[in-house]
Coordinates of N, CA and C and ligand atoms in Angstrom, one line a residue:
X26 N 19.1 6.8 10.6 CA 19.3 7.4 9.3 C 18.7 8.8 9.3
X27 N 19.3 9.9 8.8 CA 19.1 11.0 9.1 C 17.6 11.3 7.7
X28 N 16.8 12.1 8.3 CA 15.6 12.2 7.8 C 15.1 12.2 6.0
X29 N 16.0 13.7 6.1 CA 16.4 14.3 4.6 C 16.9 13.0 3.8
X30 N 18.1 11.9 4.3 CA 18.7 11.1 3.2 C 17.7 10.1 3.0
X31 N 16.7 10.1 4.0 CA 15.6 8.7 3.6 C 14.8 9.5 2.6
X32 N 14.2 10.9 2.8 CA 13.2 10.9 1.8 C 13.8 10.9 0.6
X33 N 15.3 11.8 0.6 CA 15.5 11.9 -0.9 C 16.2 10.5 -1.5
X34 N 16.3 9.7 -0.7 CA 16.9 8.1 -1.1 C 15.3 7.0 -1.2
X35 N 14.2 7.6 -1.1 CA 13.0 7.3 -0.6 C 12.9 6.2 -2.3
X36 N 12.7 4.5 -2.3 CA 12.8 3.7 -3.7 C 11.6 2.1 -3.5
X37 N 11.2 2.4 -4.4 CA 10.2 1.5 -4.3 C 11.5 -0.7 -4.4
X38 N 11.0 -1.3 -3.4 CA 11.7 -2.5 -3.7 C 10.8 -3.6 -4.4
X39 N 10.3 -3.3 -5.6 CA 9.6 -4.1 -6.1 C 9.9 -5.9 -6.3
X40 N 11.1 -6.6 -5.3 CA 11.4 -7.9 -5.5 C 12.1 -7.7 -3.6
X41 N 11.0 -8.5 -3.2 CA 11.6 -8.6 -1.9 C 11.5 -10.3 -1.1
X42 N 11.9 -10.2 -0.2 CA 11.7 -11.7 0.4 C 12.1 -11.6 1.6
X43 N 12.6 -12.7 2.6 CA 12.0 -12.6 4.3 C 13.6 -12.7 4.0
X44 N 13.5 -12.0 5.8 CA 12.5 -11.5 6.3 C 11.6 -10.4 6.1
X45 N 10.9 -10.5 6.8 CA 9.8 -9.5 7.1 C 10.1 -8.8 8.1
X46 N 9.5 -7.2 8.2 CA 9.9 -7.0 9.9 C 9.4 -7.9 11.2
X47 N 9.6 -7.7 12.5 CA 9.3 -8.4 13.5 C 8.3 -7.7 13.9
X48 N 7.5 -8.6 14.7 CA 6.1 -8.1 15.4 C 6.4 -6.6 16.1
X49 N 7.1 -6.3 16.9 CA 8.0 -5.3 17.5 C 8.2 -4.1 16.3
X50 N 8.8 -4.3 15.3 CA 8.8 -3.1 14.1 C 7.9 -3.2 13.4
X51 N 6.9 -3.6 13.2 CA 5.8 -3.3 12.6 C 5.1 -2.5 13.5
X52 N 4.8 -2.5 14.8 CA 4.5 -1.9 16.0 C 5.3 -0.2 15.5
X53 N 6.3 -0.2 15.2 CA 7.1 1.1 14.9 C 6.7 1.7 13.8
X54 N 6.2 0.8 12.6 CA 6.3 1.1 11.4 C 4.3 1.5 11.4
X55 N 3.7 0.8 11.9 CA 2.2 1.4 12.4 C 2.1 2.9 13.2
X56 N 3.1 2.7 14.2 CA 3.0 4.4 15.4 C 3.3 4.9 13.8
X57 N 4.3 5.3 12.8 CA 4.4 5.6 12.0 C 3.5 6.3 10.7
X58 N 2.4 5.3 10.6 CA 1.5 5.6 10.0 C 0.4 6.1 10.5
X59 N 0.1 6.2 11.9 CA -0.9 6.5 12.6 C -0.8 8.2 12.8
X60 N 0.6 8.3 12.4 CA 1.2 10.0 12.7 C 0.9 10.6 11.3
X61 N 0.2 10.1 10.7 CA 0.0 11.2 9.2 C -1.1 11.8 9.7
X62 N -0.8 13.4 8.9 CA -1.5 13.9 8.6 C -3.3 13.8 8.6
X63 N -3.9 14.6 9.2 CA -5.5 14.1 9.2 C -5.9 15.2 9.6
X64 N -7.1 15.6 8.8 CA -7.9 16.9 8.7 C -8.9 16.7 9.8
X65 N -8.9 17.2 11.1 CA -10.1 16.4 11.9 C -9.9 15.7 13.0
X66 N -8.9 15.0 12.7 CA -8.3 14.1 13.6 C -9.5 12.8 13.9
X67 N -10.1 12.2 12.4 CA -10.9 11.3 11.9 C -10.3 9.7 12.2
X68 N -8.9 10.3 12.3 CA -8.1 8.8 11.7 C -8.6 7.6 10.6
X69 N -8.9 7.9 9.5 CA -10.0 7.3 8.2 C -8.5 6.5 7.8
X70 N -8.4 5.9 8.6 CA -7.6 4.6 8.1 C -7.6 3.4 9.3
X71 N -7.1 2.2 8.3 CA -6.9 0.8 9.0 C -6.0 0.1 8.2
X72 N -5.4 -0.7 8.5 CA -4.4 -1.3 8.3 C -4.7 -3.0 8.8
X73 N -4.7 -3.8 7.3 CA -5.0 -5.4 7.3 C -3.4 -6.0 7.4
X74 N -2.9 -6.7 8.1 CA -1.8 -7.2 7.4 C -2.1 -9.3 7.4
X75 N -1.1 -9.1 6.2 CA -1.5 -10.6 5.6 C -0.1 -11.2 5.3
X76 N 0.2 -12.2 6.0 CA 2.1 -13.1 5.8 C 1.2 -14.2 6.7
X77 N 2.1 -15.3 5.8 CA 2.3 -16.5 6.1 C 0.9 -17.0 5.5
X78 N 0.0 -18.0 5.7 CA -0.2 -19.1 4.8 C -1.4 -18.1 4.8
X79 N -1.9 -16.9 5.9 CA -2.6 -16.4 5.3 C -3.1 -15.6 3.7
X80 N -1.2 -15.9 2.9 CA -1.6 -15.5 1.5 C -2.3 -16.4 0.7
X81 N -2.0 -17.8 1.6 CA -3.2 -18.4 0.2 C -4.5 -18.2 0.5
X82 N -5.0 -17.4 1.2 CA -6.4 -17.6 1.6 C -6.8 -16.1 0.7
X83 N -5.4 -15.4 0.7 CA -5.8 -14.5 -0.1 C -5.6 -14.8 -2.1
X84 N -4.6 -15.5 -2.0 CA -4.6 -16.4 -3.1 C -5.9 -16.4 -3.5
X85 N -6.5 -17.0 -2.8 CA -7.9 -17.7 -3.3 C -8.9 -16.6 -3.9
X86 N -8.5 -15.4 -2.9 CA -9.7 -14.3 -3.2 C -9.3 -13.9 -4.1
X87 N -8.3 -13.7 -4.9 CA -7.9 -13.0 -5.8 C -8.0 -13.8 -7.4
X88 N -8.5 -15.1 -6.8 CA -8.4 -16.1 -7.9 C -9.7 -15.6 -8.2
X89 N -10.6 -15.7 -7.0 CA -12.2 -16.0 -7.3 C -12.7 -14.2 -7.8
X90 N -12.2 -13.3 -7.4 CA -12.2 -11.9 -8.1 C -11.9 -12.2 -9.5
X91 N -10.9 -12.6 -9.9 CA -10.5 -12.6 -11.5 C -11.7 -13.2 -12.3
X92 N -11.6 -14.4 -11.6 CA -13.2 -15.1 -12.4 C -13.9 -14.8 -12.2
X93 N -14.7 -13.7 -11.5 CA -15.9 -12.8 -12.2 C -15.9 -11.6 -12.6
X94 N -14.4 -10.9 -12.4 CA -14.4 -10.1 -13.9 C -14.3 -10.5 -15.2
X95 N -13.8 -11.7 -14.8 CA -13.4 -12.4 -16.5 C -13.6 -13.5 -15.9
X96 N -14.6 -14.2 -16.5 CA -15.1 -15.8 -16.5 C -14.0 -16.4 -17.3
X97 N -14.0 -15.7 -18.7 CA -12.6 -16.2 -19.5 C -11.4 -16.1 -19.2
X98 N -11.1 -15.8 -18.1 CA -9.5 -15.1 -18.2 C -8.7 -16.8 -18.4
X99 N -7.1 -16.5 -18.6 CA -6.8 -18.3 -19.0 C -6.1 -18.2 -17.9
X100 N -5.4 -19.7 -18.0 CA -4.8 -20.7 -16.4 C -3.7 -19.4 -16.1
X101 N -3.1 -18.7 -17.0 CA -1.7 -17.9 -16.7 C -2.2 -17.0 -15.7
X102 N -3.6 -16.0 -16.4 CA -4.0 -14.8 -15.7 C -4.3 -15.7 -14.3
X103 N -5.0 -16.7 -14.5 CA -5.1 -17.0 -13.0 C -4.2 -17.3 -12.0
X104 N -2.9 -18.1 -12.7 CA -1.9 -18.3 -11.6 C -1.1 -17.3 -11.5
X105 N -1.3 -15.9 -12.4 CA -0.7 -15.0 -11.6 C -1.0 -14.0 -10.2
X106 N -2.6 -14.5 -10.4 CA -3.4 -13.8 -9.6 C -2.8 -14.7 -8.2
X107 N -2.8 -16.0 -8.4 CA -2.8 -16.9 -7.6 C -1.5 -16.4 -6.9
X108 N -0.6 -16.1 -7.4 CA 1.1 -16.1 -6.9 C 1.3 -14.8 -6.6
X109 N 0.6 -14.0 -7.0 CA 1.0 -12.1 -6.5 C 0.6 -12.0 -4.9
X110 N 0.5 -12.7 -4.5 CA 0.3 -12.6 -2.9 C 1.8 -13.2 -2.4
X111 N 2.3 -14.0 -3.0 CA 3.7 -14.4 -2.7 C 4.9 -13.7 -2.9
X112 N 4.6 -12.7 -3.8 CA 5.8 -11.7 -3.5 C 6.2 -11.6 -2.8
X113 N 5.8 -11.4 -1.6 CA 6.6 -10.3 -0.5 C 6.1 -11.1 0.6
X114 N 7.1 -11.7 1.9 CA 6.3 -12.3 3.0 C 5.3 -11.2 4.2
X115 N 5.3 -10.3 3.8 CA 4.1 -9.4 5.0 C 3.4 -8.9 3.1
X116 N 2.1 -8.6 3.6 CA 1.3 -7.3 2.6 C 0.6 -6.4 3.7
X117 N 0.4 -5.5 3.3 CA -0.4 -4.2 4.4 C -1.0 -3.7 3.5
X118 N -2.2 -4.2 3.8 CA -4.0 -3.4 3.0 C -4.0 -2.3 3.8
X119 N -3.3 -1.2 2.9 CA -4.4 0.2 3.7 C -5.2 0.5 3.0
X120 N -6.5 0.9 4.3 CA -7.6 1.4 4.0 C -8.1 2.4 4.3
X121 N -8.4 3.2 3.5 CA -9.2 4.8 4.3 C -10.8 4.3 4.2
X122 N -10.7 5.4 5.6 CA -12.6 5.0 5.5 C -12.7 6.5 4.8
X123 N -14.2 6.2 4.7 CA -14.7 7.8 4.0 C -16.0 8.4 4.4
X124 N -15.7 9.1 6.3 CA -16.7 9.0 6.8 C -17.5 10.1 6.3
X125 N -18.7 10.6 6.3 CA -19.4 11.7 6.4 C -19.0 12.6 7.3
X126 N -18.5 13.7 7.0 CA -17.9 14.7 8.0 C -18.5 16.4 6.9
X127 N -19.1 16.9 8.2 CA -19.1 18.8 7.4 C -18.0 19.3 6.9
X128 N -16.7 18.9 7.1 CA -15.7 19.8 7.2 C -14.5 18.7 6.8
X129 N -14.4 17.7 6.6 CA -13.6 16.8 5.9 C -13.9 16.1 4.9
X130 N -13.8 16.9 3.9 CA -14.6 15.5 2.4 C -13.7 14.2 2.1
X131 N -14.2 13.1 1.3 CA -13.9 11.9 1.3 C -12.1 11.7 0.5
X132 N -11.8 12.8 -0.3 CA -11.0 13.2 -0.6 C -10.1 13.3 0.5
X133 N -10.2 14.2 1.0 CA -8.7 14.6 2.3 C -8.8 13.2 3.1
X134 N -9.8 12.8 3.2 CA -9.7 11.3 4.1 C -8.8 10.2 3.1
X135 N -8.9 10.1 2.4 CA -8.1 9.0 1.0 C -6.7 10.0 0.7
X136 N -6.4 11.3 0.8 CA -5.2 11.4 0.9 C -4.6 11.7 2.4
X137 N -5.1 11.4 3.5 CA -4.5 10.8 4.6 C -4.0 9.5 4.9
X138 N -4.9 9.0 4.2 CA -4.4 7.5 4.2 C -3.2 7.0 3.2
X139 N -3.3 8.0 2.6 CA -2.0 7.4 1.7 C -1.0 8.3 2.2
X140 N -0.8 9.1 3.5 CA 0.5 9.7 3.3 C 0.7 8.5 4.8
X141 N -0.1 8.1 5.1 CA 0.0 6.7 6.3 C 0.6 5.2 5.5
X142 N 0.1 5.0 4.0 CA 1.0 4.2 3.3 C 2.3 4.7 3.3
X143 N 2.8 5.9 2.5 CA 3.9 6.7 2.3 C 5.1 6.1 3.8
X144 N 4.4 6.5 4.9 CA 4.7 6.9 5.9 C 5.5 5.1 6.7
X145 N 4.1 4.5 6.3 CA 4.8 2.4 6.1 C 6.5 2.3 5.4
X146 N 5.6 2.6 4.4 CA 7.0 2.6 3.2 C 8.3 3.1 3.7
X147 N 8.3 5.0 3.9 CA 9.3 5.2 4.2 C 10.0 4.2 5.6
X148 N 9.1 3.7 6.6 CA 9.9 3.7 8.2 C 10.7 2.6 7.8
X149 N 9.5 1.4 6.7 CA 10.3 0.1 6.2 C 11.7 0.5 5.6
X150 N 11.8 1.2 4.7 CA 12.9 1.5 4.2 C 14.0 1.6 5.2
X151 N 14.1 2.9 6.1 CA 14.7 3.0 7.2 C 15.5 2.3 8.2
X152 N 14.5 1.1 8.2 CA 14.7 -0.4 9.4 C 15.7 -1.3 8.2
X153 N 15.9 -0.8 7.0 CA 16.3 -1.9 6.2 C 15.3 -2.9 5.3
X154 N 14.2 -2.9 5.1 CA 13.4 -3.1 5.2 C 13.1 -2.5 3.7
X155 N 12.1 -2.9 2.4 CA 11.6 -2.4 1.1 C 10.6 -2.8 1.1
X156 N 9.9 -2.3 0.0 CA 8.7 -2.5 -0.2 C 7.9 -2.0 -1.6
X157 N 7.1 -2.3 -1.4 CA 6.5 -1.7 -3.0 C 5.0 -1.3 -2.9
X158 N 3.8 -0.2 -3.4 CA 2.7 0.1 -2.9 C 1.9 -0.3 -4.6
X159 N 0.8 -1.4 -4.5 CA 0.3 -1.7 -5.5 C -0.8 -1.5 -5.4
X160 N -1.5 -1.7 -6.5 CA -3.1 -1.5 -6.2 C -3.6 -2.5 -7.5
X161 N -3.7 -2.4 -8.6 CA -4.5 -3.0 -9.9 C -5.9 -3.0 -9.5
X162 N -6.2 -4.0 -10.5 CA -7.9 -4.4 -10.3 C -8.1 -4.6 -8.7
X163 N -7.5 -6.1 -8.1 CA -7.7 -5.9 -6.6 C -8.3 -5.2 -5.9
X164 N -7.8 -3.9 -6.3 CA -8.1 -3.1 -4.9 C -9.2 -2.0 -5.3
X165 N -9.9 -2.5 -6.4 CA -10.9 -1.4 -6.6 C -12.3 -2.4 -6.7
X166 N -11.8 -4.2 -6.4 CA -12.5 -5.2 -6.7 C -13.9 -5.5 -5.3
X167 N -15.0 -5.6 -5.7 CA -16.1 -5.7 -4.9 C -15.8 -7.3 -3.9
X168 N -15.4 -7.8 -4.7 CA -15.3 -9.3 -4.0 C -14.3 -9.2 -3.0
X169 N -13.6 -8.6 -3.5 CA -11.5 -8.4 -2.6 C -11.8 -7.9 -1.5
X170 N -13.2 -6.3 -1.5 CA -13.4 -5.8 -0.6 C -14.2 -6.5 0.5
X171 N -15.2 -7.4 -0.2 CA -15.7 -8.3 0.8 C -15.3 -8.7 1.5
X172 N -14.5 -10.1 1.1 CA -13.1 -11.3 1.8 C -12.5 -10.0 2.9
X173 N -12.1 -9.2 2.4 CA -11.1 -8.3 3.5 C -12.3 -7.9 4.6
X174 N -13.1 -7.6 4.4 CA -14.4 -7.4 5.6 C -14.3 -5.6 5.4
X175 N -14.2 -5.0 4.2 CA -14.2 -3.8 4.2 C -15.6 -3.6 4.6
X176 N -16.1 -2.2 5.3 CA -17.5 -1.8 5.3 C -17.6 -0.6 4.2
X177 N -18.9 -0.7 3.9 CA -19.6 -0.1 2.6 C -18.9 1.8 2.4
X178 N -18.4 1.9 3.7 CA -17.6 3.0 3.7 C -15.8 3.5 3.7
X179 N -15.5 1.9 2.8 CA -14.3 1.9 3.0 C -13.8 1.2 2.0
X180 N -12.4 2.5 1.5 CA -11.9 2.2 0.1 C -10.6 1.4 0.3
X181 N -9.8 0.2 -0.7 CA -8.5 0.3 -0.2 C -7.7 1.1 -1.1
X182 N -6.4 1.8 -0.4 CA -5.7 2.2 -0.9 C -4.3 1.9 -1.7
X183 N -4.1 0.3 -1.1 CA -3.0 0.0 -2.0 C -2.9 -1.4 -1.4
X184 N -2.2 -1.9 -1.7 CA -1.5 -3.3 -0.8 C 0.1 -3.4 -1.1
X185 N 0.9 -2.9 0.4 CA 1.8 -2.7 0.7 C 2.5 -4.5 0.2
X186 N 3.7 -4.2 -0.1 CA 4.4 -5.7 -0.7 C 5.6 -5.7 0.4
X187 N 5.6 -5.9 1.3 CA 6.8 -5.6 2.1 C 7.8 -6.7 2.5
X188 N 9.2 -6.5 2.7 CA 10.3 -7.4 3.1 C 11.0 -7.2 3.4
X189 N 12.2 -7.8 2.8 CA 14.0 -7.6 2.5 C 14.2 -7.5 1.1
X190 N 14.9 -6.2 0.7 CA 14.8 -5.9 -0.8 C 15.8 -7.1 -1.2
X191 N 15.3 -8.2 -2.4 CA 16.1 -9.3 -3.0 C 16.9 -8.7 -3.9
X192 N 17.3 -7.2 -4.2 CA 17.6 -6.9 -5.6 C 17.9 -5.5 -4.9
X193 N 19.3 -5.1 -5.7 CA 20.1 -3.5 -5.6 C 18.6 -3.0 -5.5
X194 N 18.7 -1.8 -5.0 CA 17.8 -0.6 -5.5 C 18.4 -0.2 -7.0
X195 N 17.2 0.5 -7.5 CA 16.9 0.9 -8.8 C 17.8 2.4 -9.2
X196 N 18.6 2.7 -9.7 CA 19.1 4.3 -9.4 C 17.5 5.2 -9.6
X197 N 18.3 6.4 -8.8 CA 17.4 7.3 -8.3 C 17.0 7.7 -9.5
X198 N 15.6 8.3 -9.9 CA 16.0 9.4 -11.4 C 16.1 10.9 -11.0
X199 N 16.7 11.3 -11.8 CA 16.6 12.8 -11.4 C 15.5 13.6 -12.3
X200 N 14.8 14.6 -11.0 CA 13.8 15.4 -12.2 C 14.0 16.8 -12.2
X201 N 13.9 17.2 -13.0 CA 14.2 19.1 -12.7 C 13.2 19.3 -12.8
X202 N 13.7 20.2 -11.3 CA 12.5 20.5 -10.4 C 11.9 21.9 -11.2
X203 N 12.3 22.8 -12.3 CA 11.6 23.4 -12.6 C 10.4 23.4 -13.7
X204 N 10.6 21.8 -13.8 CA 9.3 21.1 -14.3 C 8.2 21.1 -13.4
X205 N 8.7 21.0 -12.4 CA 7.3 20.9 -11.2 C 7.3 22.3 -10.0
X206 N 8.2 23.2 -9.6 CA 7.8 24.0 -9.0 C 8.4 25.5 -9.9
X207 N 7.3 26.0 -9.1 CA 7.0 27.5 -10.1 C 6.8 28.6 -8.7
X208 N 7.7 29.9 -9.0 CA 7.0 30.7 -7.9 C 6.0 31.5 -8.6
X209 N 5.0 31.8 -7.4 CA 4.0 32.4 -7.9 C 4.1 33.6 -7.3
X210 N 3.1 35.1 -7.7 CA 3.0 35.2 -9.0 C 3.6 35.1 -10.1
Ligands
FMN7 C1 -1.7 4.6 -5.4 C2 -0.6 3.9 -6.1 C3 -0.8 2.7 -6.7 C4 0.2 2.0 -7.4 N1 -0.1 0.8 -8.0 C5 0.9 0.2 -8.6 C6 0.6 -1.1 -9.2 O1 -0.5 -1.6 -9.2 N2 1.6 -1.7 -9.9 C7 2.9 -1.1 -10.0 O2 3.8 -1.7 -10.6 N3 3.2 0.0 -9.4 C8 2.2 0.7 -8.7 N4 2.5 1.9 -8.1 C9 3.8 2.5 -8.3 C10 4.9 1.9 -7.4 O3 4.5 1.9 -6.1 C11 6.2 2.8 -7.5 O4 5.9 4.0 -7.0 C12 6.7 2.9 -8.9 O5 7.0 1.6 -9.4 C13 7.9 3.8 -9.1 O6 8.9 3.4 -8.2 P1 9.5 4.4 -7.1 O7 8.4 4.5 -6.1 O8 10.7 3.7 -6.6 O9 9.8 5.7 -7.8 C14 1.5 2.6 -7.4 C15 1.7 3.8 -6.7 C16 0.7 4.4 -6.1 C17 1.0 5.7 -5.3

């Protein structure tokens, strides 16, 4: 697929299902993400992936997060917590680290790592392949970050939903671009 038509055809597949890529293209779809952008050449990312019955283990962590942000929350909030790991048969935790550097602040490290999500996303698309980049409570959750074995210097960025899109793509929207680019002076 020629470059230009992936980015500007570039769609989130928020309902997907298996397959999943194969051990072999996720191998592609990682070289991929390992090629973003990095101030430093820090590489302040890692990449979790979670398919197959490993979602109920994440299931669980996402149950036991809910109940202690909310002791109250009711059986629904829980079994949705419970079943959002079932979306999609692969998920991809990216993570930026946020090391101490003179000359790279924690900032440019967190948007490296998200042009290494971006970068997931797009190759998925590409291969045939959709996907969706989520974050909510999860991923800003102390407990979530535990279970995942994050270290005290490391944020997640999203949790990639990835598959076979189950559903058309969404039409594109169109934006005029002279809402967002301006020449200067
Ligand atoms: C950092 C980040 C976090 C996001 N978190 C969520 C989320 O938790 N739930 C959600 O529905 N969409 C989330 N989105 C938006 C979707 O990934 C997607 O971009 C959006 O649904 C628009 O679809 P499109 O990408 O096809 O334009 C997030 C996007 C980014 C960049």
């Amino acid at each position: 697929m020629n470059a230009i038509d992936l980015l500007l055809g570039r769609n989130s597949a928020p309902r997907v299902c298996e397959p999943a890529p194969s051990a072999e293209e996720l191998d592609t779809l990682f070289q991929a993400a390992v090629r973003a952008p990095d101030h430093g050449r820090l590489r302040p990312w890692r990449f979790l992936t979670i398919s197959g019955e490993a979602r109920s283990k994440l299931a669980e962590v996402f149950v036991e997060a809910l109940l202690q942000r909310n002791p109250a929350s009711t059986e629904a909030e829980q079994d949705k917590a419970r079943t959002s790991p079932f979306r999609a048969p692969l998920l991809v935790v990216v993570v930026a680290k946020q090391l101490e550097d003179p000359k790279v602040p924690a900032v440019e490290q967190l948007l490296s790592a998200g042009c290494a999500a971006h970068s997931i996303l797009l190759a998925a698309q590409a291969m045939g392949y959709g996907g969706v980049w989520r974050t909510g409570d999860n991923a800003f959750d102390g407990t979530v970050m535990r279970h995942l074995g994050l270290a005290s210097d490391e944020v997640i960025v999203g949790f990639l939903y990835i598959g076979t899109p189950a559903r058309a793509y969404k039409p594109l929207p169109v934006l005029a671009l002279e809402d967002y680019v301006q020449q200067w002076p």
